[in-house]
């Protein structure tokens, strides 16, 4: 060991070019390749980060500009007249406090419900045999593939004239109108037909399929039933994929505009408030000035940028706290899948 250390120290004292000469140029080629790959990796990562972050930085810059700064050719990224009026006006037009509360409650409850039912269904597909299993899983694939817009008319009519075997019509004389409430959201999520539920079933199924069956068999030998084995053995191992699916469900529900417009009607949400922001701004200015006002494209984009930042800010805070678990869940899921 002492001779090896002495040899290494002696080799280190030899100049780089001398060692390169002794290796017939191999050391130089390896060093150039090493630093070349590192430089290319840095350029690619920097470019990807710039493509992702540059639009957000632009929105942040624009949100603090006055309308005169928007048309000033001198102003590019740094506002000349810094202002926070855009945020105050956007919060007023979007009813930000109430919308934030409603979005938080609906997104959180829907995400919990979706993960609960899709975990049970995904585990069933992964571990149990039942009639027409392949057919039902093909239906799950259709839920992923078919866009929800193609069944929007059916969903509208189904919940506008909601009935179960004619019971409500027999008792009340007419079907129930569930539009304008959150009940359709919960019913569709409980039936695994909510937003992206097919994708969660597929991800959870793939995860459970890669867990050795010997774990369950050992639990059965020790006296655990099916439900107890699922709760005490399988669910703790499934924390990574459940974390990923929960965050996906929460974020997609938070930014959803399709189901919100279709069912919730006038319920104040951040996603619907952002979609109506320009129209609400026009109505606000008309009431304020007493005449029709044409809103410039630049100012409309400025208000939309401000509203977008206000909508995604809670999500950024969520990911700041959950990023460690989210990254770990993705890495472990990738290894097992």
Coordinates of C-alpha atoms in Angstrom, one line a residue:
X1 CA 0.0 0.0 0.0
X2 CA 2.8 2.4 0.8
X3 CA 4.5 1.7 -2.5
X4 CA 1.3 2.4 -4.4
X5 CA 0.8 5.7 -2.6
X6 CA 4.4 6.7 -3.4
X7 CA 3.9 5.7 -7.0
X8 CA 0.8 7.9 -7.3
X9 CA 2.5 10.9 -5.8
X10 CA 5.4 10.4 -8.2
X11 CA 3.0 10.3 -11.1
X12 CA 1.3 13.5 -10.0
X13 CA 4.6 15.3 -10.0
X14 CA 5.1 14.4 -13.7
X15 CA 3.7 17.1 -15.9
X16 CA 0.5 16.7 -17.9
X17 CA 2.3 16.7 -21.2
X18 CA 4.8 14.2 -20.1
X19 CA 2.0 11.8 -19.0
X20 CA 0.2 12.5 -22.3
X21 CA 3.4 11.6 -24.2
X22 CA 3.8 8.4 -22.3
X23 CA 0.1 7.5 -23.1
X24 CA 0.6 8.3 -26.8
X25 CA -1.9 11.2 -26.7
X26 CA -4.7 9.2 -24.9
X27 CA -4.7 11.5 -21.8
X28 CA -5.2 14.6 -23.9
X29 CA -8.0 13.0 -25.9
X30 CA -9.8 11.9 -22.7
X31 CA -9.4 15.3 -21.1
X32 CA -10.7 17.1 -24.2
X33 CA -13.7 14.7 -24.4
X34 CA -14.4 15.1 -20.7
X35 CA -14.5 18.9 -20.8
X36 CA -16.3 18.9 -24.2
X37 CA -19.1 16.8 -22.8
X38 CA -19.4 18.9 -19.7
X39 CA -19.6 22.1 -21.8
X40 CA -22.3 20.6 -24.1
X41 CA -24.2 19.4 -21.1
X42 CA -24.1 22.9 -19.5
X43 CA -25.2 24.6 -22.8
X44 CA -28.2 22.1 -23.1
X45 CA -29.3 22.5 -19.5
X46 CA -28.9 26.3 -19.6
X47 CA -30.9 26.4 -22.8
X48 CA -33.7 24.2 -21.4
X49 CA -33.9 26.3 -18.2
X50 CA -33.9 29.5 -20.2
X51 CA -36.8 28.2 -22.4
X52 CA -38.8 27.3 -19.3
X53 CA -38.0 30.3 -17.1
X54 CA -37.9 33.1 -19.8
X55 CA -41.7 33.4 -20.3
X56 CA -42.2 33.5 -16.5
X57 CA -39.5 36.3 -16.2
X58 CA -41.3 38.2 -19.0
X59 CA -44.6 38.0 -17.2
X60 CA -43.1 39.1 -13.9
X61 CA -41.5 42.1 -15.7
X62 CA -44.7 43.1 -17.5
X63 CA -46.8 42.7 -14.4
X64 CA -45.0 45.6 -12.7
X65 CA -45.2 48.0 -15.7
X66 CA -47.6 50.9 -16.2
X67 CA -49.5 51.1 -19.5
X68 CA -47.1 53.8 -20.8
X69 CA -44.1 51.5 -20.2
X70 CA -45.8 48.9 -22.4
X71 CA -45.5 51.2 -25.4
X72 CA -42.2 52.7 -24.6
X73 CA -39.5 51.2 -27.0
X74 CA -36.8 52.0 -24.4
X75 CA -38.4 49.7 -21.8
X76 CA -37.6 46.0 -22.5
X77 CA -37.3 44.0 -19.3
X78 CA -37.0 46.5 -16.4
X79 CA -40.0 48.8 -15.7
X80 CA -39.4 52.5 -16.0
X81 CA -42.4 53.3 -13.7
X82 CA -42.7 50.5 -11.2
X83 CA -46.2 49.8 -10.0
X84 CA -48.3 47.2 -8.1
X85 CA -51.6 48.5 -9.3
X86 CA -51.9 45.6 -11.8
X87 CA -51.9 43.1 -8.9
X88 CA -54.5 45.1 -6.9
X89 CA -56.8 45.4 -9.9
X90 CA -56.4 41.8 -10.9
X91 CA -57.2 40.7 -7.3
X92 CA -60.3 42.8 -7.4
X93 CA -61.5 41.6 -10.8
X94 CA -60.8 37.9 -10.0
X95 CA -62.3 38.1 -6.5
X96 CA -59.0 36.6 -5.5
X97 CA -59.6 35.8 -1.9
X98 CA -62.9 33.9 -2.4
X99 CA -61.6 32.3 -5.6
X100 CA -58.4 31.1 -3.9
X101 CA -60.5 29.6 -1.1
X102 CA -62.8 27.8 -3.5
X103 CA -60.0 26.5 -5.7
X104 CA -58.1 25.2 -2.7
X105 CA -61.1 23.3 -1.2
X106 CA -62.2 21.8 -4.6
X107 CA -58.7 20.9 -5.8
X108 CA -57.7 19.3 -2.5
X109 CA -60.9 17.3 -2.0
X110 CA -61.0 16.2 -5.6
X111 CA -57.4 15.2 -5.5
X112 CA -57.9 13.1 -2.4
X113 CA -61.0 11.4 -3.8
X114 CA -59.3 10.7 -7.1
X115 CA -56.2 9.1 -5.6
X116 CA -58.3 7.0 -3.2
X117 CA -60.4 5.4 -5.9
X118 CA -57.7 5.1 -8.6
X119 CA -55.4 3.4 -6.0
X120 CA -58.0 0.8 -5.3
X121 CA -58.7 0.3 -9.1
X122 CA -55.0 0.2 -10.0
X123 CA -54.3 -2.3 -7.3
X124 CA -57.2 -4.5 -8.5
X125 CA -55.9 -4.5 -12.1
X126 CA -52.4 -5.3 -10.9
X127 CA -53.1 -8.1 -8.5
X128 CA -56.5 -9.7 -9.1
X129 CA -58.1 -11.7 -11.9
X130 CA -61.8 -11.0 -12.7
X131 CA -64.1 -11.4 -15.8
X132 CA -63.3 -9.2 -18.8
X133 CA -60.2 -7.8 -17.1
X134 CA -58.5 -6.9 -20.4
X135 CA -61.7 -5.3 -21.7
X136 CA -62.1 -3.1 -18.7
X137 CA -58.4 -2.1 -18.9
X138 CA -58.9 -1.2 -22.5
X139 CA -61.7 1.1 -21.4
X140 CA -59.2 2.7 -19.0
X141 CA -56.9 3.3 -22.0
X142 CA -59.8 4.9 -23.9
X143 CA -60.4 7.3 -20.9
X144 CA -56.7 8.4 -21.4
X145 CA -56.9 8.6 -25.2
X146 CA -60.4 10.2 -25.8
X147 CA -60.4 13.9 -25.2
X148 CA -63.1 15.0 -22.7
X149 CA -64.4 17.6 -25.2
X150 CA -65.8 14.8 -27.3
X151 CA -68.2 13.8 -24.6
X152 CA -69.0 17.3 -23.3
X153 CA -72.6 17.3 -24.8
X154 CA -73.3 13.9 -23.1
X155 CA -71.9 15.1 -19.8
X156 CA -74.0 18.3 -20.0
X157 CA -77.3 16.4 -20.7
X158 CA -76.5 13.7 -18.2
X159 CA -76.0 16.1 -15.3
X160 CA -78.7 18.6 -16.5
X161 CA -81.3 15.8 -16.3
X162 CA -79.7 13.6 -13.7
X163 CA -81.7 10.6 -12.6
X164 CA -81.1 7.1 -11.2
X165 CA -83.4 4.5 -12.7
X166 CA -86.2 7.1 -12.8
X167 CA -86.4 7.4 -9.0
X168 CA -86.0 11.2 -8.9
X169 CA -88.5 11.7 -11.7
X170 CA -91.0 9.4 -9.9
X171 CA -90.6 11.3 -6.6
X172 CA -90.2 14.9 -7.7
X173 CA -91.9 14.7 -11.1
X174 CA -88.7 15.8 -12.9
X175 CA -85.0 14.9 -13.0
X176 CA -82.3 16.7 -11.0
X177 CA -80.3 19.6 -12.4
X178 CA -76.8 19.2 -11.0
X179 CA -75.2 21.8 -13.1
X180 CA -73.9 24.8 -11.2
X181 CA -72.7 22.7 -8.3
X182 CA -69.6 20.7 -7.4
X183 CA -71.5 17.4 -7.2
X184 CA -70.8 16.3 -10.8
X185 CA -67.1 16.7 -10.0
X186 CA -67.3 14.4 -7.1
X187 CA -69.5 11.8 -8.9
X188 CA -67.2 11.6 -11.9
X189 CA -64.1 11.4 -9.7
X190 CA -65.7 8.7 -7.5
X191 CA -66.4 6.7 -10.7
X192 CA -62.9 7.1 -12.0
X193 CA -64.1 9.4 -14.9
X194 CA -62.6 12.6 -13.5
X195 CA -59.8 14.6 -14.9
X196 CA -56.9 12.3 -15.9
X197 CA -58.2 9.5 -13.8
X198 CA -57.3 6.9 -16.5
X199 CA -53.6 8.0 -16.3
X200 CA -53.5 7.6 -12.5
X201 CA -54.9 4.1 -12.8
X202 CA -52.3 3.2 -15.4
X203 CA -49.4 4.6 -13.3
X204 CA -50.5 3.0 -10.1
X205 CA -51.2 -0.4 -11.8
X206 CA -47.7 -0.4 -13.3
X207 CA -46.2 0.4 -9.9
X208 CA -48.0 -2.4 -8.1
X209 CA -47.2 -4.9 -10.8
X210 CA -43.5 -4.4 -10.2
X211 CA -43.8 -5.1 -6.4
X212 CA -42.9 -8.8 -5.7
X213 CA -45.9 -10.9 -5.0
X214 CA -43.9 -12.7 -2.3
X215 CA -44.5 -9.7 0.0
X216 CA -48.3 -10.3 -0.1
X217 CA -47.9 -14.1 0.1
X218 CA -45.8 -13.7 3.3
X219 CA -48.5 -11.4 4.7
X220 CA -51.2 -13.9 3.9
X221 CA -49.1 -16.7 5.7
X222 CA -48.9 -14.4 8.8
X223 CA -52.6 -14.1 8.9
X224 CA -53.3 -10.8 7.1
X225 CA -56.4 -10.6 5.0
X226 CA -56.5 -8.9 1.6
X227 CA -57.6 -5.5 2.9
X228 CA -55.1 -5.5 5.8
X229 CA -52.3 -6.6 3.4
X230 CA -53.2 -3.7 1.1
X231 CA -53.3 -1.1 3.8
X232 CA -50.3 -2.2 5.9
X233 CA -48.0 -3.7 3.3
X234 CA -48.7 -2.3 -0.1
X235 CA -49.7 1.3 0.6
X236 CA -46.5 2.2 2.5
X237 CA -44.5 1.0 -0.5
X238 CA -46.7 3.0 -2.9
X239 CA -46.0 6.4 -1.3
X240 CA -43.8 7.5 -4.2
X241 CA -46.4 7.0 -6.9
X242 CA -49.2 8.2 -4.7
X243 CA -47.3 11.5 -4.1
X244 CA -46.7 12.0 -7.8
X245 CA -50.4 11.3 -8.7
X246 CA -51.7 13.5 -5.9
X247 CA -49.6 16.5 -7.1
X248 CA -50.6 15.9 -10.7
X249 CA -54.2 15.7 -9.7
X250 CA -54.1 18.8 -7.6
X251 CA -52.3 20.9 -10.2
X252 CA -54.5 19.8 -13.1
X253 CA -57.6 20.4 -11.1
X254 CA -56.3 23.8 -10.0
X255 CA -55.7 25.0 -13.6
X256 CA -58.7 23.2 -15.2
X257 CA -61.1 25.3 -17.2
X258 CA -63.1 22.7 -19.1
X259 CA -65.0 21.0 -16.3
X260 CA -65.2 24.2 -14.3
X261 CA -67.0 26.0 -17.1
X262 CA -69.2 23.0 -17.9
X263 CA -70.4 22.3 -14.4
X264 CA -69.6 24.9 -11.8
X265 CA -71.3 27.9 -13.5
X266 CA -70.8 31.1 -11.4
X267 CA -68.7 29.5 -8.7
X268 CA -65.6 31.7 -8.3
X269 CA -62.4 29.8 -9.2
X270 CA -59.0 31.1 -10.1
X271 CA -59.0 29.3 -13.4
X272 CA -62.4 30.7 -14.5
X273 CA -61.6 34.1 -13.1
X274 CA -58.4 34.2 -15.2
X275 CA -60.3 33.1 -18.3
X276 CA -62.8 36.0 -17.9
X277 CA -60.3 38.6 -16.7
X278 CA -60.3 40.7 -19.9
X279 CA -64.1 40.7 -20.2
X280 CA -64.4 41.6 -16.5
X281 CA -61.8 44.4 -17.0
X282 CA -63.9 45.8 -19.9
X283 CA -67.0 45.8 -17.8
X284 CA -65.2 47.4 -14.9
X285 CA -63.8 50.2 -17.0
X286 CA -67.2 50.8 -18.6
X287 CA -68.9 51.2 -15.1
X288 CA -66.0 53.4 -14.0
X289 CA -66.0 55.7 -17.0
X290 CA -69.6 55.5 -18.0
X291 CA -68.8 54.7 -21.7
X292 CA -67.5 51.8 -23.8
X293 CA -63.8 51.5 -23.6
X294 CA -61.5 49.7 -26.1
X295 CA -58.8 47.8 -24.1
X296 CA -55.5 47.7 -25.9
X297 CA -53.9 44.4 -26.7
X298 CA -50.7 45.2 -24.7
X299 CA -52.7 46.1 -21.6
X300 CA -54.9 43.0 -21.9
X301 CA -51.7 40.9 -22.1
X302 CA -50.3 42.7 -19.1
X303 CA -53.4 42.0 -17.0
X304 CA -53.4 38.3 -18.2
X305 CA -49.8 38.0 -17.2
X306 CA -50.5 39.4 -13.8
X307 CA -53.5 37.1 -13.3
X308 CA -51.5 34.1 -14.4
X309 CA -48.8 34.8 -11.9
X310 CA -51.3 35.2 -9.1
X311 CA -52.9 31.9 -10.1
X312 CA -49.6 29.9 -10.3
X313 CA -48.1 31.4 -7.2
X314 CA -49.8 29.0 -4.7
X315 CA -48.6 26.1 -7.0
X316 CA -45.0 27.4 -6.8
X317 CA -45.2 27.5 -3.0
X318 CA -46.6 24.0 -3.0
X319 CA -43.7 22.6 -5.1
X320 CA -41.2 24.5 -3.0
X321 CA -42.4 22.4 0.0
X322 CA -43.1 19.2 -1.9
X323 CA -40.2 19.2 -4.3
X324 CA -38.0 16.7 -2.3
X325 CA -40.8 14.1 -2.1
X326 CA -41.9 14.7 -5.7
X327 CA -38.4 14.2 -7.1
X328 CA -37.8 11.1 -4.9
X329 CA -41.2 9.7 -6.0
X330 CA -40.4 10.2 -9.7
X331 CA -36.9 8.6 -9.4
X332 CA -38.1 5.6 -7.4
X333 CA -41.1 5.1 -9.7
X334 CA -38.8 5.2 -12.7
X335 CA -36.5 2.5 -11.2
X336 CA -39.5 0.2 -10.4
X337 CA -41.3 0.7 -13.7

